Coordinates of N, CA, C and O in Angstrom, one line a residue:
M90 N 109.5 76.6 108.0 CA 109.9 75.6 107.1 C 108.9 75.2 106.1 O 107.7 75.3 106.4
T91 N 109.3 74.9 104.9 CA 108.4 74.6 103.8 C 108.5 73.1 103.4 O 109.4 72.4 103.8
V92 N 107.5 72.6 102.7 CA 107.4 71.3 102.2 C 108.6 71.0 101.3 O 109.3 70.0 101.3
R93 N 109.0 72.0 100.5 CA 110.2 71.9 99.6 C 111.4 71.6 100.4 O 112.2 70.7 100.0
Q94 N 111.6 72.2 101.6 CA 112.8 71.9 102.4 C 112.8 70.5 102.9 O 113.9 69.9 103.0
V95 N 111.6 70.0 103.2 CA 111.5 68.6 103.6 C 111.9 67.7 102.5 O 112.7 66.7 102.7
L96 N 111.5 68.0 101.3 CA 111.8 67.1 100.1 C 113.3 67.2 99.8 O 113.9 66.1 99.5
V97 N 113.9 68.3 99.9 CA 115.3 68.5 99.7 C 116.1 67.6 100.7 O 117.0 66.9 100.3
H98 N 115.7 67.7 102.0 CA 116.4 67.0 103.0 C 116.2 65.5 102.9 O 117.1 64.7 103.1
K99 N 114.9 65.1 102.5 CA 114.6 63.7 102.4 C 115.2 63.0 101.2 O 115.6 61.9 101.3
G100 N 115.4 63.8 100.1 CA 116.0 63.2 98.9 C 115.1 62.2 98.3 O 113.9 62.1 98.6
G101 N 115.6 61.4 97.4 CA 114.8 60.4 96.8 C 114.0 60.9 95.7 O 114.1 62.1 95.3
G102 N 113.2 60.1 95.1 CA 112.3 60.5 94.0 C 110.9 60.2 94.2 O 110.5 59.9 95.3
V103 N 110.2 60.1 93.1 CA 108.8 59.8 93.1 C 108.6 58.3 92.9 O 109.1 57.8 91.8
H104 N 108.0 57.6 93.8 CA 107.7 56.2 93.6 C 106.3 56.0 93.0 O 105.4 56.4 93.7
A105 N 106.2 55.5 91.8 CA 104.9 55.4 91.2 C 104.7 54.1 90.5 O 105.6 53.3 90.3
I106 N 103.4 53.9 90.2 CA 103.0 52.6 89.5 C 101.9 53.0 88.6 O 101.2 53.9 88.8
H107 N 101.8 52.2 87.5 CA 100.7 52.4 86.5 C 99.4 51.8 87.0 O 99.5 50.8 87.7
P108 N 98.3 52.4 86.7 CA 97.0 51.9 87.2 C 96.7 50.5 86.7 O 95.9 49.8 87.4
E109 N 97.3 50.0 85.6 CA 97.0 48.7 85.1 C 97.9 47.6 85.7 O 97.7 46.4 85.4
A110 N 98.9 48.0 86.5 CA 99.7 47.0 87.2 C 98.9 46.3 88.2 O 97.8 46.7 88.6
T111 N 99.4 45.1 88.6 CA 98.6 44.3 89.6 C 98.9 44.8 91.0 O 100.0 45.4 91.3
V112 N 98.0 44.5 91.9 CA 98.2 44.8 93.3 C 99.4 44.1 93.8 O 100.2 44.7 94.6
L113 N 99.6 42.9 93.4 CA 100.8 42.1 93.8 C 102.1 42.9 93.4 O 103.1 42.9 94.2
D114 N 102.2 43.4 92.2 CA 103.3 44.2 91.7 C 103.5 45.4 92.6 O 104.6 45.8 93.0
A115 N 102.4 46.1 93.0 CA 102.5 47.3 93.9 C 103.0 46.9 95.2 O 103.8 47.6 95.8
L116 N 102.5 45.8 95.8 CA 102.9 45.3 97.1 C 104.4 45.0 97.1 O 105.2 45.3 98.0
R117 N 104.9 44.4 96.0 CA 106.3 44.1 95.9 C 107.1 45.4 95.9 O 108.2 45.4 96.5
K118 N 106.7 46.4 95.1 CA 107.4 47.6 95.0 C 107.4 48.3 96.4 O 108.4 48.9 96.8
L119 N 106.3 48.3 97.1 CA 106.3 48.9 98.5 C 107.3 48.2 99.4 O 108.0 48.9 100.1
A120 N 107.3 46.9 99.3 CA 108.3 46.1 100.2 C 109.7 46.4 99.8 O 110.6 46.6 100.7
E121 N 110.0 46.4 98.5 CA 111.4 46.6 98.0 C 111.9 47.9 98.4 O 113.1 48.1 98.8
R122 N 111.1 48.9 98.4 CA 111.5 50.3 98.7 C 111.3 50.7 100.2 O 111.6 51.8 100.6
D123 N 110.6 49.8 100.9 CA 110.3 50.0 102.3 C 109.6 51.3 102.5 O 109.9 52.2 103.3
I124 N 108.5 51.5 101.7 CA 107.6 52.7 101.8 C 106.2 52.2 102.0 O 105.8 51.1 101.8
G125 N 105.3 53.2 102.3 CA 103.9 52.9 102.6 C 102.9 53.3 101.5 O 101.8 53.0 101.6
A126 N 103.4 53.9 100.4 CA 102.5 54.4 99.4 C 103.2 54.5 98.0 O 104.4 54.8 98.0
L127 N 102.5 54.3 97.0 CA 102.9 54.6 95.6 C 101.9 55.5 94.9 O 100.7 55.4 95.1
L128 N 102.5 56.5 94.2 CA 101.6 57.3 93.4 C 101.1 56.5 92.2 O 101.9 55.7 91.7
V129 N 99.9 56.6 91.8 CA 99.4 55.9 90.6 C 99.4 57.0 89.5 O 98.7 58.0 89.6
M130 N 100.3 56.7 88.5 CA 100.4 57.7 87.5 C 100.4 57.1 86.1 O 100.8 55.9 85.9
E131 N 99.9 57.9 85.2 CA 99.9 57.5 83.8 C 100.7 58.6 83.1 O 100.2 59.7 83.0
G132 N 101.9 58.2 82.7 CA 102.8 59.2 82.2 C 103.1 60.2 83.3 O 103.5 59.8 84.4
E133 N 102.9 61.5 83.1 CA 103.2 62.5 84.1 C 101.9 62.9 84.9 O 102.0 63.7 85.8
R134 N 100.8 62.2 84.6 CA 99.5 62.6 85.2 C 99.2 61.8 86.4 O 99.3 60.5 86.4
L135 N 99.0 62.5 87.5 CA 98.6 61.8 88.8 C 97.2 61.4 88.8 O 96.3 62.2 88.6
L136 N 96.9 60.1 89.0 CA 95.6 59.5 89.0 C 95.1 59.2 90.3 O 93.9 59.2 90.6
G137 N 96.0 58.9 91.3 CA 95.6 58.5 92.6 C 96.8 58.1 93.4 O 98.0 58.3 93.0
I138 N 96.5 57.3 94.4 CA 97.6 56.8 95.3 C 97.2 55.4 95.8 O 96.0 55.1 96.0
F139 N 98.2 54.5 95.9 CA 97.9 53.2 96.4 C 98.7 53.1 97.7 O 100.0 53.3 97.7
T140 N 98.0 52.8 98.8 CA 98.7 52.7 100.1 C 98.5 51.3 100.7 O 97.6 50.6 100.3
E141 N 99.3 51.1 101.7 CA 99.0 49.9 102.5 C 97.6 49.8 103.1 O 97.0 48.8 103.2
R142 N 97.1 51.0 103.4 CA 95.7 51.1 103.9 C 94.7 50.7 102.8 O 93.7 50.0 103.2
D143 N 94.9 51.1 101.6 CA 94.1 50.7 100.5 C 94.0 49.1 100.4 O 93.0 48.5 100.3
Y144 N 95.2 48.6 100.5 CA 95.3 47.1 100.4 C 94.6 46.4 101.5 O 93.7 45.5 101.3
A145 N 94.8 46.9 102.8 CA 94.2 46.3 103.9 C 92.6 46.5 103.9 O 91.9 45.5 104.2
R146 N 92.2 47.7 103.6 CA 90.7 47.9 103.7 C 90.0 47.4 102.5 O 88.9 46.9 102.6
K147 N 90.5 47.5 101.3 CA 89.8 47.2 100.1 C 90.0 45.8 99.6 O 89.2 45.3 98.8
L148 N 91.0 45.1 100.1 CA 91.2 43.7 99.7 C 91.1 42.7 100.9 O 90.2 41.9 100.9
V149 N 92.0 42.9 101.8 CA 92.2 41.9 102.8 C 90.9 41.9 103.7 O 90.4 40.8 104.0
L150 N 90.5 43.0 104.2 CA 89.3 43.0 105.1 C 88.0 42.6 104.4 O 87.1 42.2 105.1
L151 N 88.0 42.8 103.1 CA 86.8 42.3 102.4 C 86.9 40.9 101.9 O 86.0 40.4 101.3
G152 N 88.0 40.2 102.3 CA 88.2 38.8 101.9 C 88.5 38.7 100.4 O 88.4 37.6 99.9
R153 N 88.9 39.7 99.8 CA 89.3 39.6 98.4 C 90.8 39.6 98.2 O 91.5 40.3 98.9
F154 N 91.2 38.8 97.3 CA 92.6 38.9 96.9 C 92.7 38.1 95.6 O 92.2 37.0 95.5
S155 N 93.4 38.7 94.7 CA 93.7 38.0 93.4 C 95.0 38.6 92.9 O 95.2 39.8 93.0
K156 N 95.8 37.7 92.5 CA 97.1 38.2 91.9 C 96.8 39.0 90.6 O 97.7 39.8 90.2
D157 N 95.6 39.0 90.1 CA 95.2 39.7 88.9 C 94.5 41.0 89.2 O 94.2 41.8 88.3
T158 N 94.2 41.3 90.5 CA 93.5 42.6 90.8 C 94.4 43.8 90.4 O 95.6 43.8 90.7
K159 N 93.8 44.7 89.7 CA 94.6 45.9 89.2 C 94.6 47.0 90.2 O 93.7 47.1 91.0
V160 N 95.7 47.7 90.2 CA 95.8 48.9 91.2 C 94.6 49.8 91.0 O 94.1 50.3 92.0
R161 N 94.2 50.1 89.8 CA 93.1 51.0 89.5 C 91.8 50.6 90.3 O 91.0 51.4 90.6
E162 N 91.7 49.3 90.6 CA 90.5 48.8 91.3 C 90.4 49.2 92.8 O 89.4 49.2 93.4
V163 N 91.6 49.4 93.3 CA 91.7 49.7 94.8 C 92.3 51.0 95.2 O 92.3 51.3 96.4
M164 N 92.9 51.7 94.3 CA 93.6 52.9 94.6 C 92.6 54.0 95.1 O 91.4 53.9 94.8
T165 N 93.2 54.9 95.8 CA 92.4 56.1 96.3 C 92.5 57.2 95.2 O 93.7 57.5 94.8
T166 N 91.4 57.7 94.7 CA 91.4 58.6 93.6 C 91.3 60.1 94.1 O 91.8 61.0 93.4
D167 N 90.7 60.3 95.2 CA 90.5 61.6 95.7 C 91.7 62.0 96.6 O 91.6 61.8 97.8
V168 N 92.8 62.4 96.0 CA 94.0 62.6 96.7 C 94.3 64.1 96.9 O 94.5 64.8 95.9
P169 N 94.4 64.5 98.1 CA 94.8 65.9 98.3 C 96.3 66.1 97.9 O 97.1 65.2 98.0
T170 N 96.7 67.3 97.4 CA 98.1 67.6 97.1 C 98.5 68.9 97.8 O 97.6 69.6 98.2
V171 N 99.7 69.1 97.8 CA 100.3 70.3 98.4 C 101.4 70.9 97.5 O 102.0 70.2 96.8
A172 N 101.5 72.2 97.6 CA 102.5 72.9 96.8 C 103.8 72.9 97.6 O 103.8 72.8 98.8
P173 N 105.0 72.9 96.9 CA 106.3 72.9 97.6 C 106.5 74.1 98.5 O 107.2 74.0 99.5
E174 N 105.8 75.2 98.2 CA 106.0 76.4 99.1 C 105.1 76.4 100.3 O 105.3 77.3 101.2
A175 N 104.3 75.4 100.4 CA 103.4 75.3 101.6 C 104.2 75.1 102.9 O 105.3 74.5 102.8
S176 N 103.7 75.7 104.0 CA 104.4 75.5 105.2 C 104.1 74.1 105.8 O 103.2 73.4 105.3
L177 N 105.0 73.6 106.7 CA 104.7 72.3 107.3 C 103.4 72.3 108.0 O 102.7 71.3 108.1
E178 N 103.1 73.4 108.6 CA 101.8 73.5 109.4 C 100.6 73.3 108.4 O 99.6 72.6 108.7
E179 N 100.7 73.9 107.2 CA 99.6 73.8 106.2 C 99.5 72.3 105.8 O 98.4 71.8 105.7
A180 N 100.6 71.7 105.5 CA 100.6 70.3 105.1 C 100.1 69.4 106.2 O 99.3 68.5 105.9
M181 N 100.5 69.6 107.4 CA 100.1 68.8 108.5 C 98.5 69.0 108.7 O 97.8 68.0 109.0
R182 N 98.1 70.2 108.6 CA 96.6 70.5 108.8 C 95.8 69.7 107.7 O 94.8 69.0 108.0
L183 N 96.3 69.8 106.5 CA 95.7 69.1 105.4 C 95.6 67.6 105.6 O 94.6 66.9 105.4
M184 N 96.8 67.0 106.1 CA 96.8 65.6 106.3 C 95.9 65.1 107.4 O 95.3 64.1 107.3
T185 N 95.9 65.9 108.5 CA 95.0 65.5 109.6 C 93.5 65.7 109.3 O 92.7 64.9 109.6
E186 N 93.2 66.8 108.6 CA 91.8 67.0 108.2 C 91.3 65.9 107.2 O 90.2 65.4 107.3
R187 N 92.2 65.5 106.3 CA 91.8 64.5 105.3 C 92.1 63.0 105.8 O 91.8 62.1 105.1
R188 N 92.7 62.9 107.0 CA 93.1 61.6 107.5 C 93.9 60.8 106.5 O 93.6 59.6 106.2
T189 N 94.9 61.4 106.0 CA 95.8 60.7 105.1 C 97.2 60.7 105.6 O 97.6 61.5 106.5
R190 N 98.0 59.8 105.2 CA 99.4 59.6 105.7 C 100.4 60.0 104.7 O 101.6 60.1 105.0
H191 N 100.0 60.2 103.4 CA 100.9 60.5 102.4 C 100.3 61.6 101.5 O 99.2 61.6 101.2
L192 N 101.2 62.6 101.2 CA 100.7 63.8 100.5 C 101.6 64.1 99.3 O 102.8 64.4 99.5
P193 N 101.1 63.9 98.1 CA 101.9 64.3 96.9 C 102.1 65.8 96.8 O 101.3 66.6 97.2
V194 N 103.3 66.1 96.4 CA 103.7 67.5 96.3 C 103.7 67.8 94.8 O 104.5 67.2 94.0
V195 N 102.9 68.8 94.5 CA 102.7 69.1 93.1 C 103.1 70.6 92.8 O 102.6 71.5 93.5
E196 N 103.9 70.8 91.8 CA 104.4 72.1 91.4 C 103.9 72.3 90.0 O 104.3 71.7 89.0
G197 N 102.9 73.2 89.8 CA 102.2 73.4 88.5 C 101.5 72.1 88.2 O 100.6 71.7 88.9
E198 N 101.8 71.5 87.2 CA 101.2 70.2 86.8 C 102.1 69.0 87.1 O 101.7 67.9 86.9
R199 N 103.3 69.2 87.6 CA 104.3 68.2 87.8 C 104.4 67.7 89.3 O 104.5 68.5 90.2
V200 N 104.4 66.4 89.4 CA 104.6 65.8 90.8 C 106.1 65.9 91.1 O 106.9 65.3 90.3
V201 N 106.5 66.5 92.2 CA 107.9 66.6 92.5 C 108.3 65.8 93.7 O 109.5 65.7 94.0
G202 N 107.3 65.1 94.3 CA 107.7 64.3 95.5 C 106.5 64.0 96.3 O 105.3 64.3 95.9
V203 N 106.7 63.3 97.4 CA 105.7 62.9 98.3 C 106.2 63.1 99.7 O 107.4 62.7 100.0
V204 N 105.4 63.6 100.6 CA 105.8 63.7 102.0 C 104.8 62.8 102.8 O 103.6 62.8 102.5
S205 N 105.4 62.2 103.8 CA 104.5 61.4 104.7 C 104.3 62.1 106.0 O 105.1 63.1 106.3
I206 N 103.4 61.7 106.8 CA 103.2 62.3 108.1 C 104.4 62.2 108.9 O 104.8 63.1 109.7
G207 N 105.1 61.1 108.8 CA 106.4 60.9 109.5 C 107.4 61.9 109.1 O 108.2 62.4 109.9
D208 N 107.5 62.2 107.8 CA 108.5 63.2 107.3 C 108.2 64.5 108.0 O 109.1 65.2 108.4
L209 N 106.9 64.9 108.0 CA 106.6 66.2 108.6 C 106.8 66.2 110.1 O 107.4 67.2 110.6
V210 N 106.5 65.2 110.8 CA 106.7 65.1 112.3 C 108.2 65.2 112.6 O 108.7 66.0 113.4
K211 N 109.0 64.5 111.8 CA 110.5 64.5 112.0 C 111.0 65.9 111.8 O 111.8 66.4 112.5
A212 N 110.6 66.5 110.7 CA 111.1 67.9 110.4 C 110.7 68.9 111.4 O 111.5 69.7 111.8
I213 N 109.4 68.8 111.9 CA 109.0 69.7 112.9 C 109.7 69.5 114.2 O 110.2 70.5 114.9
I214 N 109.9 68.3 114.6 CA 110.7 68.0 115.9 C 112.1 68.5 115.8 O 112.7 69.1 116.7
T215 N 112.8 68.2 114.6 CA 114.1 68.6 114.4 C 114.2 70.1 114.5 O 115.2 70.7 115.1
H216 N 113.3 70.8 113.8 CA 113.3 72.3 113.8 C 113.1 72.8 115.2 O 113.8 73.8 115.6
Q217 N 112.2 72.3 116.0 CA 112.0 72.7 117.3 C 113.2 72.5 118.2 O 113.6 73.3 119.0
G218 N 113.9 71.3 118.0 CA 115.1 71.0 118.7 C 116.2 72.1 118.5 O 116.9 72.5 119.4
M219 N 116.3 72.5 117.2 CA 117.3 73.5 116.8 C 117.0 74.8 117.5 O 117.9 75.5 118.0
L220 N 115.7 75.2 117.5 CA 115.3 76.4 118.1 C 115.6 76.4 119.6 O 116.1 77.4 120.2
I221 N 115.3 75.3 120.3 CA 115.6 75.2 121.7 C 117.1 75.3 122.0 O 117.5 76.0 122.9
A222 N 117.9 74.7 121.1 CA 119.3 74.8 121.3 C 119.8 76.2 121.1 O 120.7 76.7 121.9
E223 N 119.3 76.9 120.1 CA 119.7 78.3 119.9 C 119.3 79.2 121.1 O 120.0 80.1 121.5
L224 N 118.0 79.0 121.6 CA 117.6 79.8 122.7 C 118.4 79.5 124.0 O 118.7 80.4 124.7
S225 N 118.7 78.3 124.2 CA 119.5 77.9 125.4 C 120.9 78.6 125.3 O 121.4 79.1 126.3
R226 N 121.5 78.5 124.1 CA 122.8 79.2 123.9 C 122.7 80.7 124.1 O 123.5 81.3 124.8
Y227 N 121.6 81.3 123.6 CA 121.4 82.7 123.8 C 121.3 83.1 125.3 O 121.9 84.0 125.8
V228 N 120.5 82.3 126.0 CA 120.3 82.5 127.4 C 121.6 82.4 128.2 O 121.9 83.2 129.1
S229 N 122.3 81.3 127.9 CA 123.6 81.1 128.6 C 124.6 82.2 128.3 O 125.3 82.6 129.2
E230 N 124.6 82.7 127.1 CA 125.6 83.8 126.8 C 125.2 85.2 127.3 O 126.0 86.0 127.5
N231 N 123.9 85.3 127.6 CA 123.4 86.6 128.1 C 123.0 86.7 129.5 O 122.1 87.4 129.9
R232 N 123.6 85.9 130.4 CA 123.2 85.9 131.8 C 123.9 87.0 132.5 O 124.9 87.4 132.4

């Protein structure tokens, strides 16, 4: 299975925010869409990612909060990306090595989606379940 297959099954689009937006705007967007991360983009250019983890570590735990704090002040800028043709195993390895929960999917220069660790785990478990069912059917038919 590839990352592209997960994106097709997952549907949806790219949830993004501008770096000059406030953290409060970003948090509202996360809550409204029930997601854990927003890509930080300027036009079509990926600048970073803003996650619940960024908020917790860079604002709350440091005792900072301001409704005027900009996303650019707390976003993660060193963001690994993955190609749509990458296997789920490649994407999972990258996520675990980099200790990240969200991975932008980039085709050429264009961001085409985001996969979460949950998306990958669900896809892998679903795929394994289908393989087990096929093997069970084969064994039953060939006894």
